[in-house]
Amino acid sequence: MNKVKKSIILTSTFPITLLFLCGCQSHITLFDGKNLDNWERTDFAGKGEVRIDENGSMVLEMGAELSGVHWKGETELPKINYEVTLQAKRTMGSDFFCGLTFPFKESHATLILGGWGGSLIGISSLDDFDASENDTGDAYVFEDKKWYDIRLRVTEEKLQVWLDRKMVIDSDVEGRKVSMRFGEIEMSVPFGICTYATTGVIRDISIKKLK
C-alpha cells in the first residue's frame, strides 16, 4: 500500500476513532428490548416484578406502591441539554404508568404521567413543589393499553414535554430549584422509570445530546 492510500484511510477513519475514544455519542439507545443488562431493578418496598415481554417491551408490573428500574450502565448520560424519547402505556391500575427520573445539572427531577387517579401530568419537584402543586401540573386523559410517544427536553432554561408530538409542558426553570420529591422515588437516580400501583409497559428508550 503506498503512502497516498495510507493517508486516505487514516484521514477517513480518524473522526470515527476520535468519537469512540472520547465517548461523544450524540444518540444513545438505553433499552433495545433484548435485555436489562444496563438496568437495575429498584429496591422499592412492595415492588412488582420487572420483565421483558414477548414483544421486547419492558413491563413494570403493579406493586403495592412503586415498581421500576434505574440506569446502571457504564455509559455516562448527559446532565443538561438533551432529549429523552420513549413509548409507554398503562395496562392495569389507575395511577402513574411512567415516572421518568432524569438529571438536571447536578440534581434530578421526575416527570409524572398519569398520577393522582390517572390523569395528572407534571414534574416533581420545582421550588420544592410537587407536580400537582407547581406550574407543570395539568390533567391529561390517558387511555389504557394505548401507546404514547413521549419526548422530554432538558435545557438550562426550560423543561419541555411532548405527548404524541403535542407540547404539554413548557416550564421556565432558569433560577429555580429543580429537585426530587423526598422519599423512595429518590432511589431512581440518576435515570430511572417507575410506576405507582400500576402496570406500565415501556419501549424504545433513547437519549440524545442537543447541540
mmCIF file of C-alpha atoms in Angstrom:
data_model
loop_
_atom_site.group_PDB
_atom_site.id
_atom_site.type_symbol
_atom_site.label_atom_id
_atom_site.label_comp_id
_atom_site.label_asym_id
_atom_site.label_seq_id
_atom_site.Cartn_x
_atom_site.Cartn_y
_atom_site.Cartn_z
ATOM 1 C CA MET A 1 0.000 0.000 0.000
ATOM 2 C CA ASN A 2 1.517 3.349 -0.970
ATOM 3 C CA LYS A 3 1.665 6.481 1.194
ATOM 4 C CA VAL A 4 -1.272 8.129 -0.564
ATOM 5 C CA LYS A 5 -3.625 5.203 0.171
ATOM 6 C CA LYS A 6 -2.444 5.042 3.784
ATOM 7 C CA SER A 7 -3.146 8.748 4.189
ATOM 8 C CA ILE A 8 -6.676 8.387 2.799
ATOM 9 C CA ILE A 9 -7.505 5.518 5.165
ATOM 10 C CA LEU A 10 -6.132 7.318 8.233
ATOM 11 C CA THR A 11 -7.955 10.529 7.350
ATOM 12 C CA SER A 12 -11.278 8.791 6.794
ATOM 13 C CA THR A 13 -11.148 6.739 9.997
ATOM 14 C CA PHE A 14 -9.794 9.435 12.318
ATOM 15 C CA PRO A 15 -13.156 11.077 13.153
ATOM 16 C CA ILE A 16 -14.731 7.701 13.930
ATOM 17 C CA THR A 17 -11.785 6.692 16.126
ATOM 18 C CA LEU A 18 -11.875 10.027 17.945
ATOM 19 C CA LEU A 19 -15.617 9.663 18.560
ATOM 20 C CA PHE A 20 -15.066 6.203 20.024
ATOM 21 C CA LEU A 21 -12.202 7.285 22.262
ATOM 22 C CA CYS A 22 -13.947 10.312 23.746
ATOM 23 C CA GLY A 23 -17.321 8.614 24.122
ATOM 24 C CA CYS A 24 -19.043 11.506 22.391
ATOM 25 C CA GLN A 25 -22.159 9.655 21.366
ATOM 26 C CA SER A 26 -24.907 12.056 20.367
ATOM 27 C CA HIS A 27 -27.641 9.391 20.426
ATOM 28 C CA ILE A 28 -27.703 6.542 22.941
ATOM 29 C CA THR A 29 -30.150 3.651 22.955
ATOM 30 C CA LEU A 30 -30.902 2.903 26.603
ATOM 31 C CA PHE A 31 -33.251 -0.038 26.108
ATOM 32 C CA ASP A 32 -33.312 -2.140 22.957
ATOM 33 C CA GLY A 33 -35.826 -4.768 24.038
ATOM 34 C CA LYS A 34 -33.269 -7.553 24.334
ATOM 35 C CA ASN A 35 -32.124 -7.490 27.959
ATOM 36 C CA LEU A 36 -31.917 -5.438 31.153
ATOM 37 C CA ASP A 37 -28.132 -5.638 31.494
ATOM 38 C CA ASN A 38 -27.769 -1.860 31.822
ATOM 39 C CA TRP A 39 -30.625 -1.544 34.294
ATOM 40 C CA GLU A 40 -31.077 -2.458 37.928
ATOM 41 C CA ARG A 41 -34.433 -3.281 39.488
ATOM 42 C CA THR A 42 -35.015 -0.538 42.035
ATOM 43 C CA ASP A 43 -35.468 -1.950 45.524
ATOM 44 C CA PHE A 44 -38.757 -0.253 46.375
ATOM 45 C CA ALA A 45 -40.764 -1.718 49.240
ATOM 46 C CA GLY A 46 -43.664 -3.773 47.858
ATOM 47 C CA LYS A 47 -42.326 -3.568 44.323
ATOM 48 C CA GLY A 48 -43.814 -5.547 41.450
ATOM 49 C CA GLU A 49 -41.858 -7.715 39.010
ATOM 50 C CA VAL A 50 -39.923 -6.289 36.064
ATOM 51 C CA ARG A 51 -39.586 -8.334 32.886
ATOM 52 C CA ILE A 52 -39.266 -8.201 29.126
ATOM 53 C CA ASP A 53 -42.338 -9.474 27.282
ATOM 54 C CA GLU A 54 -42.536 -11.405 24.012
ATOM 55 C CA ASN A 55 -42.612 -8.138 22.047
ATOM 56 C CA GLY A 56 -39.380 -6.839 23.542
ATOM 57 C CA SER A 57 -41.075 -4.292 25.818
ATOM 58 C CA MET A 58 -40.157 -3.658 29.443
ATOM 59 C CA VAL A 59 -43.065 -4.496 31.742
ATOM 60 C CA LEU A 60 -43.184 -2.856 35.172
ATOM 61 C CA GLU A 61 -45.746 -4.965 36.997
ATOM 62 C CA MET A 62 -48.135 -3.437 39.524
ATOM 63 C CA GLY A 63 -46.777 -3.412 43.051
ATOM 64 C CA ALA A 64 -48.125 -2.186 46.363
ATOM 65 C CA GLU A 65 -46.686 1.237 45.530
ATOM 66 C CA LEU A 66 -43.586 1.949 43.409
ATOM 67 C CA SER A 67 -42.072 -0.515 40.931
ATOM 68 C CA GLY A 68 -39.281 0.254 38.495
ATOM 69 C CA VAL A 69 -35.709 0.242 37.288
ATOM 70 C CA HIS A 70 -32.789 2.653 37.194
ATOM 71 C CA TRP A 71 -29.742 3.014 34.958
ATOM 72 C CA LYS A 72 -26.521 1.249 35.943
ATOM 73 C CA GLY A 73 -24.806 1.179 32.547
ATOM 74 C CA GLU A 74 -21.224 2.323 32.090
ATOM 75 C CA THR A 75 -22.228 4.947 29.530
ATOM 76 C CA GLU A 76 -22.270 8.365 31.160
ATOM 77 C CA LEU A 77 -25.549 10.107 30.444
ATOM 78 C CA PRO A 78 -25.795 13.861 29.799
ATOM 79 C CA LYS A 79 -26.917 16.076 32.660
ATOM 80 C CA ILE A 80 -28.150 19.062 30.659
ATOM 81 C CA ASN A 81 -29.045 19.945 27.055
ATOM 82 C CA TYR A 82 -30.509 16.631 25.961
ATOM 83 C CA GLU A 83 -33.721 14.914 24.905
ATOM 84 C CA VAL A 84 -35.210 11.631 26.073
ATOM 85 C CA THR A 85 -37.687 9.741 23.906
ATOM 86 C CA LEU A 86 -39.664 6.600 24.709
ATOM 87 C CA GLN A 87 -43.037 4.968 24.338
ATOM 88 C CA ALA A 88 -45.203 3.931 27.275
ATOM 89 C CA LYS A 89 -48.672 2.629 28.047
ATOM 90 C CA ARG A 90 -50.752 1.687 31.083
ATOM 91 C CA THR A 91 -52.265 -1.792 31.081
ATOM 92 C CA MET A 92 -53.541 -2.056 34.659
ATOM 93 C CA GLY A 93 -54.149 0.312 37.560
ATOM 94 C CA SER A 94 -55.200 3.918 37.931
ATOM 95 C CA ASP A 95 -52.065 5.838 38.842
ATOM 96 C CA PHE A 96 -48.907 6.898 37.036
ATOM 97 C CA PHE A 97 -47.574 4.442 34.466
ATOM 98 C CA CYS A 98 -44.445 6.433 33.701
ATOM 99 C CA GLY A 99 -42.431 8.173 36.389
ATOM 100 C CA LEU A 100 -39.313 9.205 34.474
ATOM 101 C CA THR A 101 -36.472 10.376 36.731
ATOM 102 C CA PHE A 102 -33.860 12.399 34.849
ATOM 103 C CA PRO A 103 -30.756 14.512 35.541
ATOM 104 C CA PHE A 104 -30.806 18.293 35.664
ATOM 105 C CA LYS A 105 -27.255 19.552 36.097
ATOM 106 C CA GLU A 106 -26.176 18.102 39.471
ATOM 107 C CA SER A 107 -29.736 17.481 40.582
ATOM 108 C CA HIS A 108 -32.638 15.320 39.369
ATOM 109 C CA ALA A 109 -36.392 15.504 38.889
ATOM 110 C CA THR A 110 -39.228 13.193 37.832
ATOM 111 C CA LEU A 111 -41.736 13.500 35.002
ATOM 112 C CA ILE A 112 -45.068 12.042 36.142
ATOM 113 C CA LEU A 113 -47.584 10.766 33.594
ATOM 114 C CA GLY A 114 -50.976 9.578 34.833
ATOM 115 C CA GLY A 115 -50.758 10.287 38.555
ATOM 116 C CA TRP A 116 -53.396 11.165 41.151
ATOM 117 C CA GLY A 117 -56.157 8.917 39.848
ATOM 118 C CA GLY A 118 -54.753 8.520 36.364
ATOM 119 C CA SER A 119 -54.755 11.941 34.731
ATOM 120 C CA LEU A 120 -52.095 14.145 36.353
ATOM 121 C CA ILE A 121 -49.035 15.143 34.356
ATOM 122 C CA GLY A 122 -46.227 17.282 35.713
ATOM 123 C CA ILE A 123 -42.672 17.438 37.032
ATOM 124 C CA SER A 124 -41.647 16.853 40.654
ATOM 125 C CA SER A 125 -40.249 18.992 42.023
ATOM 126 C CA LEU A 126 -39.901 22.681 41.188
ATOM 127 C CA ASP A 127 -39.085 25.027 44.060
ATOM 128 C CA ASP A 128 -39.955 22.106 46.381
ATOM 129 C CA PHE A 129 -43.492 21.847 44.978
ATOM 130 C CA ASP A 130 -44.697 18.522 43.548
ATOM 131 C CA ALA A 131 -46.177 18.024 40.081
ATOM 132 C CA SER A 132 -49.672 18.537 41.479
ATOM 133 C CA GLU A 133 -48.646 21.873 43.048
ATOM 134 C CA ASN A 134 -46.412 23.628 40.513
ATOM 135 C CA ASP A 135 -46.954 25.215 37.092
ATOM 136 C CA THR A 136 -46.170 21.994 35.189
ATOM 137 C CA GLY A 137 -49.175 20.182 36.659
ATOM 138 C CA ASP A 138 -52.123 19.567 34.356
ATOM 139 C CA ALA A 139 -54.807 16.998 33.558
ATOM 140 C CA TYR A 140 -54.478 14.665 30.575
ATOM 141 C CA VAL A 141 -56.853 11.855 29.663
ATOM 142 C CA PHE A 142 -54.846 8.656 29.106
ATOM 143 C CA GLU A 143 -56.406 5.601 27.506
ATOM 144 C CA ASP A 144 -55.456 2.205 28.880
ATOM 145 C CA LYS A 145 -53.438 -0.081 26.593
ATOM 146 C CA LYS A 146 -52.608 2.767 24.222
ATOM 147 C CA TRP A 147 -49.001 3.581 23.379
ATOM 148 C CA TYR A 148 -47.944 7.190 23.917
ATOM 149 C CA ASP A 149 -44.929 8.812 22.300
ATOM 150 C CA ILE A 150 -43.071 10.750 24.988
ATOM 151 C CA ARG A 151 -40.357 13.348 24.467
ATOM 152 C CA LEU A 152 -38.627 15.230 27.293
ATOM 153 C CA ARG A 153 -36.241 18.097 26.558
ATOM 154 C CA VAL A 154 -33.914 19.332 29.310
ATOM 155 C CA THR A 155 -32.005 22.602 28.849
ATOM 156 C CA GLU A 156 -30.546 25.287 31.098
ATOM 157 C CA GLU A 157 -33.630 27.446 30.629
ATOM 158 C CA LYS A 158 -36.536 25.046 30.160
ATOM 159 C CA LEU A 159 -38.104 21.674 30.861
ATOM 160 C CA GLN A 160 -40.391 20.707 27.973
ATOM 161 C CA VAL A 161 -42.520 17.639 27.334
ATOM 162 C CA TRP A 162 -44.427 16.401 24.298
ATOM 163 C CA LEU A 163 -47.046 13.648 24.201
ATOM 164 C CA ASP A 164 -47.769 12.338 20.716
ATOM 165 C CA ARG A 165 -45.989 15.406 19.288
ATOM 166 C CA LYS A 166 -48.178 17.835 21.251
ATOM 167 C CA MET A 167 -46.359 20.027 23.739
ATOM 168 C CA VAL A 168 -47.940 19.567 27.170
ATOM 169 C CA ILE A 169 -45.287 21.095 29.463
ATOM 170 C CA ASP A 170 -43.213 24.194 28.769
ATOM 171 C CA SER A 171 -41.695 25.393 32.027
ATOM 172 C CA ASP A 172 -39.066 28.071 32.555
ATOM 173 C CA VAL A 173 -36.611 26.800 35.155
ATOM 174 C CA GLU A 174 -33.773 29.304 34.976
ATOM 175 C CA GLY A 175 -33.038 30.427 38.523
ATOM 176 C CA ARG A 176 -35.461 27.889 40.033
ATOM 177 C CA LYS A 177 -34.785 24.883 42.241
ATOM 178 C CA VAL A 178 -35.183 21.607 40.344
ATOM 179 C CA SER A 179 -35.107 18.586 42.649
ATOM 180 C CA MET A 180 -36.509 15.175 43.540
ATOM 181 C CA ARG A 181 -39.552 14.629 45.703
ATOM 182 C CA PHE A 182 -38.499 13.292 49.090
ATOM 183 C CA GLY A 183 -38.993 9.550 49.580
ATOM 184 C CA GLU A 184 -38.369 6.211 47.916
ATOM 185 C CA ILE A 185 -38.501 7.652 44.432
ATOM 186 C CA GLU A 186 -35.072 9.170 45.118
ATOM 187 C CA MET A 187 -33.742 5.645 44.548
ATOM 188 C CA SER A 188 -34.466 6.149 40.832
ATOM 189 C CA VAL A 189 -31.457 8.417 40.260
ATOM 190 C CA PRO A 190 -29.500 9.006 38.103
ATOM 191 C CA PHE A 191 -32.020 7.935 35.464
ATOM 192 C CA GLY A 192 -34.960 5.661 36.089
ATOM 193 C CA ILE A 193 -38.519 4.698 35.282
ATOM 194 C CA CYS A 194 -41.171 3.631 37.738
ATOM 195 C CA THR A 195 -44.911 3.162 38.205
ATOM 196 C CA TYR A 196 -47.211 3.531 41.195
ATOM 197 C CA ALA A 197 -49.650 0.681 41.953
ATOM 198 C CA THR A 198 -49.969 0.354 38.197
ATOM 199 C CA THR A 199 -48.616 -1.839 35.414
ATOM 200 C CA GLY A 200 -46.727 0.173 32.820
ATOM 201 C CA VAL A 201 -45.121 -1.058 29.610
ATOM 202 C CA ILE A 202 -42.101 0.766 28.175
ATOM 203 C CA ARG A 203 -40.145 0.515 24.926
ATOM 204 C CA ASP A 204 -37.684 2.353 22.667
ATOM 205 C CA ILE A 205 -35.901 4.404 25.323
ATOM 206 C CA SER A 206 -33.164 6.659 23.975
ATOM 207 C CA ILE A 207 -31.353 9.851 24.873
ATOM 208 C CA LYS A 208 -29.879 12.435 22.511
ATOM 209 C CA LYS A 209 -27.470 15.247 23.266
ATOM 210 C CA LEU A 210 -28.522 18.640 21.915
ATOM 211 C CA LYS A 211 -26.053 20.787 20.044
#
